[in-house]
PDB file of C-alpha atoms in Angstrom:
ATOM      1  CA  UNK J   1      -0.037   0.095   0.156  1.00 52.00           C
ATOM      2  CA  UNK J   2       1.793   3.147  -1.259  1.00 48.00           C
ATOM      3  CA  UNK J   3       1.883   6.669   0.511  1.00 44.00           C
ATOM      4  CA  UNK J   4      -1.194   7.801  -2.719  1.00 53.00           C
ATOM      5  CA  UNK J   5      -3.335   4.843  -1.448  1.00 51.00           C
ATOM      6  CA  UNK J   6      -3.285   5.895   1.856  1.00 45.00           C
ATOM      7  CA  UNK J   7      -4.198   9.015   0.858  1.00 46.00           C
ATOM      8  CA  UNK J   8      -6.937   8.046  -1.442  1.00 54.00           C
ATOM      9  CA  UNK J   9      -8.865   6.215   1.991  1.00 49.00           C
ATOM     10  CA  UNK J  10      -8.694   9.058   3.497  1.00 45.00           C
ATOM     11  CA  UNK J  11     -10.400  11.183   1.060  1.00 46.00           C
ATOM     12  CA  UNK J  12     -12.907   8.053   0.391  1.00 52.00           C
ATOM     13  CA  UNK J  13     -14.069   8.658   4.022  1.00 48.00           C
ATOM     14  CA  UNK J  14     -14.171   5.143   4.972  1.00 52.00           C
ATOM     15  CA  UNK J  15     -11.562   5.364   8.177  1.00 54.00           C
ATOM     16  CA  UNK J  16     -11.901   8.241  11.173  1.00 62.00           C
ATOM     17  CA  UNK J  17      -8.778   8.215  12.633  1.00 63.00           C
ATOM     18  CA  UNK J  18      -8.796   9.624  16.505  1.00 67.00           C
ATOM     19  CA  UNK J  19      -5.545  11.617  16.872  1.00 68.00           C
ATOM     20  CA  UNK J  20      -4.234  10.056  19.975  1.00 68.00           C
ATOM     21  CA  UNK J  21      -4.119   6.922  17.880  1.00 74.00           C
ATOM     22  CA  UNK J  22      -2.325   8.538  14.758  1.00 74.00           C
ATOM     23  CA  UNK J  23       0.616  10.178  17.002  1.00 74.00           C
ATOM     24  CA  UNK J  24       0.836   6.407  19.080  1.00 75.00           C
ATOM     25  CA  UNK J  25       0.412   4.094  16.315  1.00 78.00           C
ATOM     26  CA  UNK J  26       4.230   2.895  16.558  1.00 82.00           C
ATOM     27  CA  UNK J  27       3.702   1.701  20.064  1.00 82.00           C
ATOM     28  CA  UNK J  28       1.273  -1.212  18.540  1.00 85.00           C
ATOM     29  CA  UNK J  29       3.943  -2.088  16.801  1.00 88.00           C
ATOM     30  CA  UNK J  30       2.768  -2.552  13.364  1.00 89.00           C
ATOM     31  CA  UNK J  31       3.076  -1.216  10.473  1.00 90.00           C
ATOM     32  CA  UNK J  32       1.857   2.108   8.944  1.00 88.00           C
ATOM     33  CA  UNK J  33      -0.696   0.419   6.112  1.00 89.00           C
ATOM     34  CA  UNK J  34      -1.074  -2.212   8.817  1.00 91.00           C
ATOM     35  CA  UNK J  35      -2.303   0.153  11.158  1.00 89.00           C
ATOM     36  CA  UNK J  36      -4.819   2.039   8.172  1.00 88.00           C
ATOM     37  CA  UNK J  37      -6.399  -1.425   7.721  1.00 91.00           C
ATOM     38  CA  UNK J  38      -6.354  -2.033  11.503  1.00 89.00           C
ATOM     39  CA  UNK J  39      -8.542   1.177  11.936  1.00 88.00           C
ATOM     40  CA  UNK J  40     -10.539   0.919   8.828  1.00 89.00           C
ATOM     41  CA  UNK J  41     -11.840  -2.376  10.882  1.00 90.00           C
ATOM     42  CA  UNK J  42     -12.009  -0.521  13.666  1.00 87.00           C
ATOM     43  CA  UNK J  43     -14.375   2.026  12.014  1.00 86.00           C
ATOM     44  CA  UNK J  44     -16.523  -1.107  10.547  1.00 87.00           C
ATOM     45  CA  UNK J  45     -17.436  -1.897  13.825  1.00 85.00           C
ATOM     46  CA  UNK J  46     -16.785  -5.049  16.119  1.00 85.00           C
ATOM     47  CA  UNK J  47     -17.586  -8.396  14.724  1.00 88.00           C
ATOM     48  CA  UNK J  48     -17.908  -7.319  11.280  1.00 89.00           C
ATOM     49  CA  UNK J  49     -18.653  -9.972   8.386  1.00 92.00           C
ATOM     50  CA  UNK J  50     -14.813 -11.218   7.442  1.00 93.00           C
ATOM     51  CA  UNK J  51     -14.844 -10.233   3.284  1.00 94.00           C
ATOM     52  CA  UNK J  52     -11.670  -9.735   2.672  1.00 94.00           C
ATOM     53  CA  UNK J  53     -12.682  -9.096  -1.343  1.00 94.00           C
ATOM     54  CA  UNK J  54     -14.865  -5.856   0.098  1.00 93.00           C
ATOM     55  CA  UNK J  55     -12.409  -5.084   2.503  1.00 92.00           C
ATOM     56  CA  UNK J  56      -9.818  -4.977  -0.802  1.00 92.00           C
ATOM     57  CA  UNK J  57     -12.063  -3.039  -2.714  1.00 91.00           C
ATOM     58  CA  UNK J  58     -12.924  -0.171  -0.277  1.00 89.00           C
ATOM     59  CA  UNK J  59      -9.289   0.063   0.825  1.00 88.00           C
ATOM     60  CA  UNK J  60      -8.178   0.053  -2.905  1.00 87.00           C
ATOM     61  CA  UNK J  61      -5.219  -3.275  -2.357  1.00 88.00           C
ATOM     62  CA  UNK J  62      -5.318  -5.822  -3.635  1.00 92.00           C
ATOM     63  CA  UNK J  63      -6.490  -8.796  -1.855  1.00 94.00           C
ATOM     64  CA  UNK J  64      -3.281 -10.600  -1.295  1.00 95.00           C
ATOM     65  CA  UNK J  65      -2.071  -7.361   0.468  1.00 94.00           C
ATOM     66  CA  UNK J  66      -5.196  -7.572   2.417  1.00 94.00           C
ATOM     67  CA  UNK J  67      -5.268 -11.261   3.468  1.00 95.00           C
ATOM     68  CA  UNK J  68      -1.539 -10.548   4.123  1.00 95.00           C
ATOM     69  CA  UNK J  69      -2.485  -7.442   6.435  1.00 95.00           C
ATOM     70  CA  UNK J  70      -4.908  -9.950   8.656  1.00 95.00           C
ATOM     71  CA  UNK J  71      -2.441 -12.881   8.917  1.00 95.00           C
ATOM     72  CA  UNK J  72       0.491 -10.492  10.554  1.00 95.00           C
ATOM     73  CA  UNK J  73      -2.596  -8.730  12.800  1.00 94.00           C
ATOM     74  CA  UNK J  74      -4.108 -11.490  13.890  1.00 94.00           C
ATOM     75  CA  UNK J  75      -0.028 -13.489  14.534  1.00 94.00           C
ATOM     76  CA  UNK J  76       0.146  -9.589  16.922  1.00 92.00           C
ATOM     77  CA  UNK J  77      -3.209 -10.760  18.620  1.00 92.00           C
ATOM     78  CA  UNK J  78      -4.958  -7.750  17.148  1.00 92.00           C
ATOM     79  CA  UNK J  79      -7.506  -9.704  15.281  1.00 93.00           C
ATOM     80  CA  UNK J  80      -8.957 -12.880  15.024  1.00 93.00           C
ATOM     81  CA  UNK J  81     -11.349 -14.394  12.683  1.00 93.00           C
ATOM     82  CA  UNK J  82     -13.757 -16.911  13.980  1.00 93.00           C
ATOM     83  CA  UNK J  83     -16.389 -18.627  12.832  1.00 93.00           C
ATOM     84  CA  UNK J  84     -20.239 -17.416  14.290  1.00 89.00           C
ATOM     85  CA  UNK J  85     -24.068 -18.351  13.811  1.00 87.00           C
ATOM     86  CA  UNK J  86     -26.339 -14.997  12.279  1.00 83.00           C
ATOM     87  CA  UNK J  87     -29.250 -13.944  12.735  1.00 85.00           C
ATOM     88  CA  UNK J  88     -30.462 -16.593  10.116  1.00 86.00           C
ATOM     89  CA  UNK J  89     -28.992 -19.225  11.921  1.00 86.00           C
ATOM     90  CA  UNK J  90     -26.141 -19.367   9.514  1.00 89.00           C
ATOM     91  CA  UNK J  91     -22.303 -19.469   9.770  1.00 93.00           C
ATOM     92  CA  UNK J  92     -20.439 -17.254   8.791  1.00 93.00           C
ATOM     93  CA  UNK J  93     -16.829 -15.697   9.498  1.00 94.00           C
ATOM     94  CA  UNK J  94     -16.509 -12.381  11.518  1.00 93.00           C
ATOM     95  CA  UNK J  95     -13.550  -9.996  12.050  1.00 93.00           C
ATOM     96  CA  UNK J  96     -13.571  -9.959  16.233  1.00 92.00           C
ATOM     97  CA  UNK J  97     -11.660  -7.041  17.762  1.00 89.00           C
ATOM     98  CA  UNK J  98     -11.583  -7.540  21.745  1.00 88.00           C
ATOM     99  CA  UNK J  99      -7.736  -8.123  21.450  1.00 88.00           C
ATOM    100  CA  UNK J 100      -7.230  -4.604  20.080  1.00 85.00           C
ATOM    101  CA  UNK J 101      -9.661  -3.332  22.243  1.00 83.00           C
ATOM    102  CA  UNK J 102      -7.576  -4.369  25.130  1.00 82.00           C
ATOM    103  CA  UNK J 103      -4.560  -3.260  23.862  1.00 81.00           C
ATOM    104  CA  UNK J 104      -5.826  -0.039  23.227  1.00 76.00           C
ATOM    105  CA  UNK J 105      -7.248   0.157  26.389  1.00 73.00           C
ATOM    106  CA  UNK J 106      -3.931  -0.041  28.068  1.00 75.00           C
ATOM    107  CA  UNK J 107      -2.168   1.864  26.316  1.00 73.00           C
ATOM    108  CA  UNK J 108      -4.349   4.931  26.743  1.00 66.00           C
ATOM    109  CA  UNK J 109      -3.874   3.679  30.733  1.00 67.00           C
ATOM    110  CA  UNK J 110      -0.205   3.633  30.254  1.00 65.00           C
ATOM    111  CA  UNK J 111      -0.640   7.247  29.062  1.00 63.00           C
ATOM    112  CA  UNK J 112      -2.902   8.531  31.621  1.00 57.00           C
ATOM    113  CA  UNK J 113      -0.506   7.143  34.658  1.00 58.00           C
ATOM    114  CA  UNK J 114       2.363   8.716  32.859  1.00 63.00           C
ATOM    115  CA  UNK J 115       0.314  12.124  33.470  1.00 60.00           C
ATOM    116  CA  UNK J 116      -0.586  11.864  36.695  1.00 58.00           C
ATOM    117  CA  UNK J 117       2.332  10.656  37.771  1.00 57.00           C
ATOM    118  CA  UNK J 118       4.164  14.031  36.256  1.00 57.00           C
ATOM    119  CA  UNK J 119       1.463  16.429  37.126  1.00 57.00           C
ATOM    120  CA  UNK J 120       1.380  14.463  40.566  1.00 64.00           C
ATOM    121  CA  UNK J 121       5.164  14.787  40.756  1.00 79.00           C
ATOM    122  CA  UNK J 122       5.220  19.152  40.803  1.00 84.00           C
ATOM    123  CA  UNK J 123       1.396  18.743  43.248  1.00 86.00           C
ATOM    124  CA  UNK J 124       3.781  16.877  45.514  1.00 85.00           C
ATOM    125  CA  UNK J 125       6.457  19.273  45.380  1.00 86.00           C
ATOM    126  CA  UNK J 126       4.354  22.769  45.925  1.00 88.00           C
ATOM    127  CA  UNK J 127       2.401  21.267  48.518  1.00 87.00           C
ATOM    128  CA  UNK J 128       5.757  19.877  50.721  1.00 87.00           C
ATOM    129  CA  UNK J 129       7.520  23.650  50.395  1.00 87.00           C
ATOM    130  CA  UNK J 130       3.906  25.010  51.540  1.00 86.00           C
ATOM    131  CA  UNK J 131       3.540  22.759  54.682  1.00 87.00           C
ATOM    132  CA  UNK J 132       0.346  22.201  53.757  1.00 87.00           C
ATOM    133  CA  UNK J 133      -2.346  20.634  51.499  1.00 85.00           C
ATOM    134  CA  UNK J 134      -2.985  22.272  47.821  1.00 81.00           C
ATOM    135  CA  UNK J 135      -6.727  23.756  47.409  1.00 83.00           C
ATOM    136  CA  UNK J 136      -9.312  22.601  44.391  1.00 76.00           C
ATOM    137  CA  UNK J 137      -8.408  26.294  42.690  1.00 82.00           C
ATOM    138  CA  UNK J 138      -4.772  25.687  43.428  1.00 86.00           C
ATOM    139  CA  UNK J 139      -5.087  22.405  41.693  1.00 83.00           C
ATOM    140  CA  UNK J 140      -6.484  24.124  38.422  1.00 83.00           C
ATOM    141  CA  UNK J 141      -4.131  27.303  38.408  1.00 87.00           C
ATOM    142  CA  UNK J 142      -1.086  24.567  38.561  1.00 88.00           C
ATOM    143  CA  UNK J 143      -2.818  22.281  36.082  1.00 86.00           C
ATOM    144  CA  UNK J 144      -3.009  25.454  33.395  1.00 88.00           C
ATOM    145  CA  UNK J 145       0.508  26.007  33.479  1.00 89.00           C
ATOM    146  CA  UNK J 146       1.341  22.423  33.337  1.00 87.00           C
ATOM    147  CA  UNK J 147      -1.178  22.566  29.992  1.00 86.00           C
ATOM    148  CA  UNK J 148      -0.044  25.586  28.512  1.00 87.00           C
ATOM    149  CA  UNK J 149       3.310  23.636  28.492  1.00 86.00           C
ATOM    150  CA  UNK J 150       5.218  24.702  31.440  1.00 89.00           C
ATOM    151  CA  UNK J 151       7.665  22.671  32.235  1.00 88.00           C
ATOM    152  CA  UNK J 152       8.022  20.869  35.998  1.00 86.00           C
ATOM    153  CA  UNK J 153      11.318  22.474  35.849  1.00 88.00           C
ATOM    154  CA  UNK J 154      10.414  25.878  35.573  1.00 90.00           C
ATOM    155  CA  UNK J 155       7.127  25.541  37.888  1.00 91.00           C
ATOM    156  CA  UNK J 156      10.587  24.040  40.411  1.00 90.00           C
ATOM    157  CA  UNK J 157      12.535  27.352  40.124  1.00 89.00           C
ATOM    158  CA  UNK J 158       9.583  29.871  40.142  1.00 90.00           C
ATOM    159  CA  UNK J 159       8.753  27.685  43.815  1.00 90.00           C
ATOM    160  CA  UNK J 160      12.198  28.713  44.450  1.00 89.00           C
ATOM    161  CA  UNK J 161      12.015  31.990  43.789  1.00 88.00           C
ATOM    162  CA  UNK J 162       8.942  32.712  45.667  1.00 89.00           C
ATOM    163  CA  UNK J 163      10.114  30.819  49.009  1.00 88.00           C
ATOM    164  CA  UNK J 164      13.290  32.393  48.405  1.00 86.00           C
ATOM    165  CA  UNK J 165      11.407  35.793  48.960  1.00 86.00           C
ATOM    166  CA  UNK J 166       9.164  34.527  51.699  1.00 87.00           C
ATOM    167  CA  UNK J 167       5.681  33.841  49.586  1.00 86.00           C
ATOM    168  CA  UNK J 168       3.939  30.990  49.810  1.00 85.00           C
ATOM    169  CA  UNK J 169       1.146  31.981  47.075  1.00 86.00           C
ATOM    170  CA  UNK J 170       0.559  30.141  43.780  1.00 88.00           C
ATOM    171  CA  UNK J 171      -0.733  33.861  42.471  1.00 89.00           C
ATOM    172  CA  UNK J 172       3.119  35.015  43.213  1.00 90.00           C
ATOM    173  CA  UNK J 173       4.434  32.423  41.410  1.00 92.00           C
ATOM    174  CA  UNK J 174       2.118  32.416  38.345  1.00 91.00           C
ATOM    175  CA  UNK J 175       3.251  36.130  38.112  1.00 91.00           C
ATOM    176  CA  UNK J 176       6.870  35.068  37.980  1.00 91.00           C
ATOM    177  CA  UNK J 177       5.921  32.712  35.300  1.00 91.00           C
ATOM    178  CA  UNK J 178       4.006  35.305  33.301  1.00 90.00           C
ATOM    179  CA  UNK J 179       6.863  37.760  33.565  1.00 89.00           C
ATOM    180  CA  UNK J 180       9.430  35.161  32.567  1.00 90.00           C
ATOM    181  CA  UNK J 181       6.995  34.092  29.810  1.00 88.00           C
ATOM    182  CA  UNK J 182       7.339  37.562  28.673  1.00 88.00           C
ATOM    183  CA  UNK J 183      11.355  37.529  28.680  1.00 86.00           C
ATOM    184  CA  UNK J 184      11.709  34.024  26.747  1.00 88.00           C
ATOM    185  CA  UNK J 185      12.479  32.419  29.734  1.00 87.00           C
ATOM    186  CA  UNK J 186      11.814  28.222  29.454  1.00 85.00           C
ATOM    187  CA  UNK J 187      14.110  26.604  30.651  1.00 87.00           C
ATOM    188  CA  UNK J 188      16.525  26.372  34.598  1.00 84.00           C
ATOM    189  CA  UNK J 189      19.667  27.648  32.261  1.00 88.00           C
ATOM    190  CA  UNK J 190      17.661  30.855  31.267  1.00 84.00           C
ATOM    191  CA  UNK J 191      16.970  31.199  34.516  1.00 83.00           C
ATOM    192  CA  UNK J 192      20.626  30.799  35.774  1.00 85.00           C
ATOM    193  CA  UNK J 193      21.216  33.169  32.813  1.00 85.00           C
ATOM    194  CA  UNK J 194      18.638  35.866  34.128  1.00 81.00           C
ATOM    195  CA  UNK J 195      19.641  35.983  37.268  1.00 79.00           C
ATOM    196  CA  UNK J 196      23.597  36.398  36.173  1.00 83.00           C
ATOM    197  CA  UNK J 197      21.903  39.568  33.832  1.00 80.00           C
ATOM    198  CA  UNK J 198      20.382  41.150  36.597  1.00 72.00           C
ATOM    199  CA  UNK J 199      23.194  40.481  39.077  1.00 72.00           C
ATOM    200  CA  UNK J 200      25.456  41.971  36.864  1.00 68.00           C
ATOM    201  CA  UNK J 201      23.227  44.973  36.460  1.00 62.00           C
ATOM    202  CA  UNK J 202      22.968  45.789  39.743  1.00 60.00           C
ATOM    203  CA  UNK J 203      26.861  45.785  40.662  1.00 60.00           C
ATOM    204  CA  UNK J 204      27.536  47.868  37.360  1.00 59.00           C
ATOM    205  CA  UNK J 205      24.867  50.368  39.411  1.00 61.00           C
ATOM    206  CA  UNK J 206      26.307  50.010  43.094  1.00 54.00           C
ATOM    207  CA  UNK J 207      29.785  50.301  41.432  1.00 55.00           C
ATOM    208  CA  UNK J 208      28.394  53.916  39.650  1.00 56.00           C
ATOM    209  CA  UNK J 209      27.503  54.827  42.951  1.00 55.00           C
ATOM    210  CA  UNK J 210      30.516  54.423  44.602  1.00 49.00           C
ATOM    211  CA  UNK J 211      32.346  56.554  41.832  1.00 54.00           C
ATOM    212  CA  UNK J 212      30.146  59.358  42.232  1.00 51.00           C
ATOM    213  CA  UNK J 213      30.367  59.182  46.140  1.00 53.00           C
ATOM    214  CA  UNK J 214      34.204  59.652  45.907  1.00 48.00           C
ATOM    215  CA  UNK J 215      33.493  62.106  43.390  1.00 48.00           C
ATOM    216  CA  UNK J 216      31.589  64.304  46.038  1.00 56.00           C
ATOM    217  CA  UNK J 217      33.812  64.146  48.796  1.00 49.00           C
ATOM    218  CA  UNK J 218      34.807  67.391  50.160  1.00 51.00           C
ATOM    219  CA  UNK J 219      39.123  66.357  50.436  1.00 43.00           C
ATOM    220  CA  UNK J 220      39.785  70.198  51.503  1.00 46.00           C
ATOM    221  CA  UNK J 221      36.834  69.596  54.517  1.00 51.00           C
ATOM    222  CA  UNK J 222      38.562  66.345  55.430  1.00 48.00           C
ATOM    223  CA  UNK J 223      40.003  66.566  59.345  1.00 48.00           C
ATOM    224  CA  UNK J 224      41.768  63.065  58.897  1.00 46.00           C
TER     225      UNK J 224
END
């Protein structure tokens, strides 16, 4: 199945692929054409009549390729072709997708678990620093940071900045993150560089003040 055929399949409207699956299909350990075919079966629904000739026509591929993909997906435990009795009491072959649904469920749960684990570390870190449990509103504020792709590393640096200034308030941290965002500060290294530049300006200003004080000194009135 070449690229042009895959494009034609999409244009035909026979296949609708959730964005999440399109981004993560490689984790299923199957080729792109096999994934497209699996999505075609997924769109037709579970326990559809096994009709390789129809499949071949609808996806624009030859019968041999279709049978090869069926065999591969069956070997990888994504589909099963089973014999069942239909409503008329006749035996027929159907495509069972229960194994695929199970694998899909595990894939989604794994991603959710990873996301929760990542987020919980941020919440735990802030709760530990504040010495109290976060309120529902505070949870929403932190979640908004993460949803806007502010890194855990940068949130940690903002928390350290707030703690250094003796403030245990998410609104204060939010302001820090907002100001950093305007300056293009996105990483710990950016924070350190910004502090370095700020300290350098303060040092330069102090040195100028010392020079002015020396120039303003009335040396003739110095009794020493």
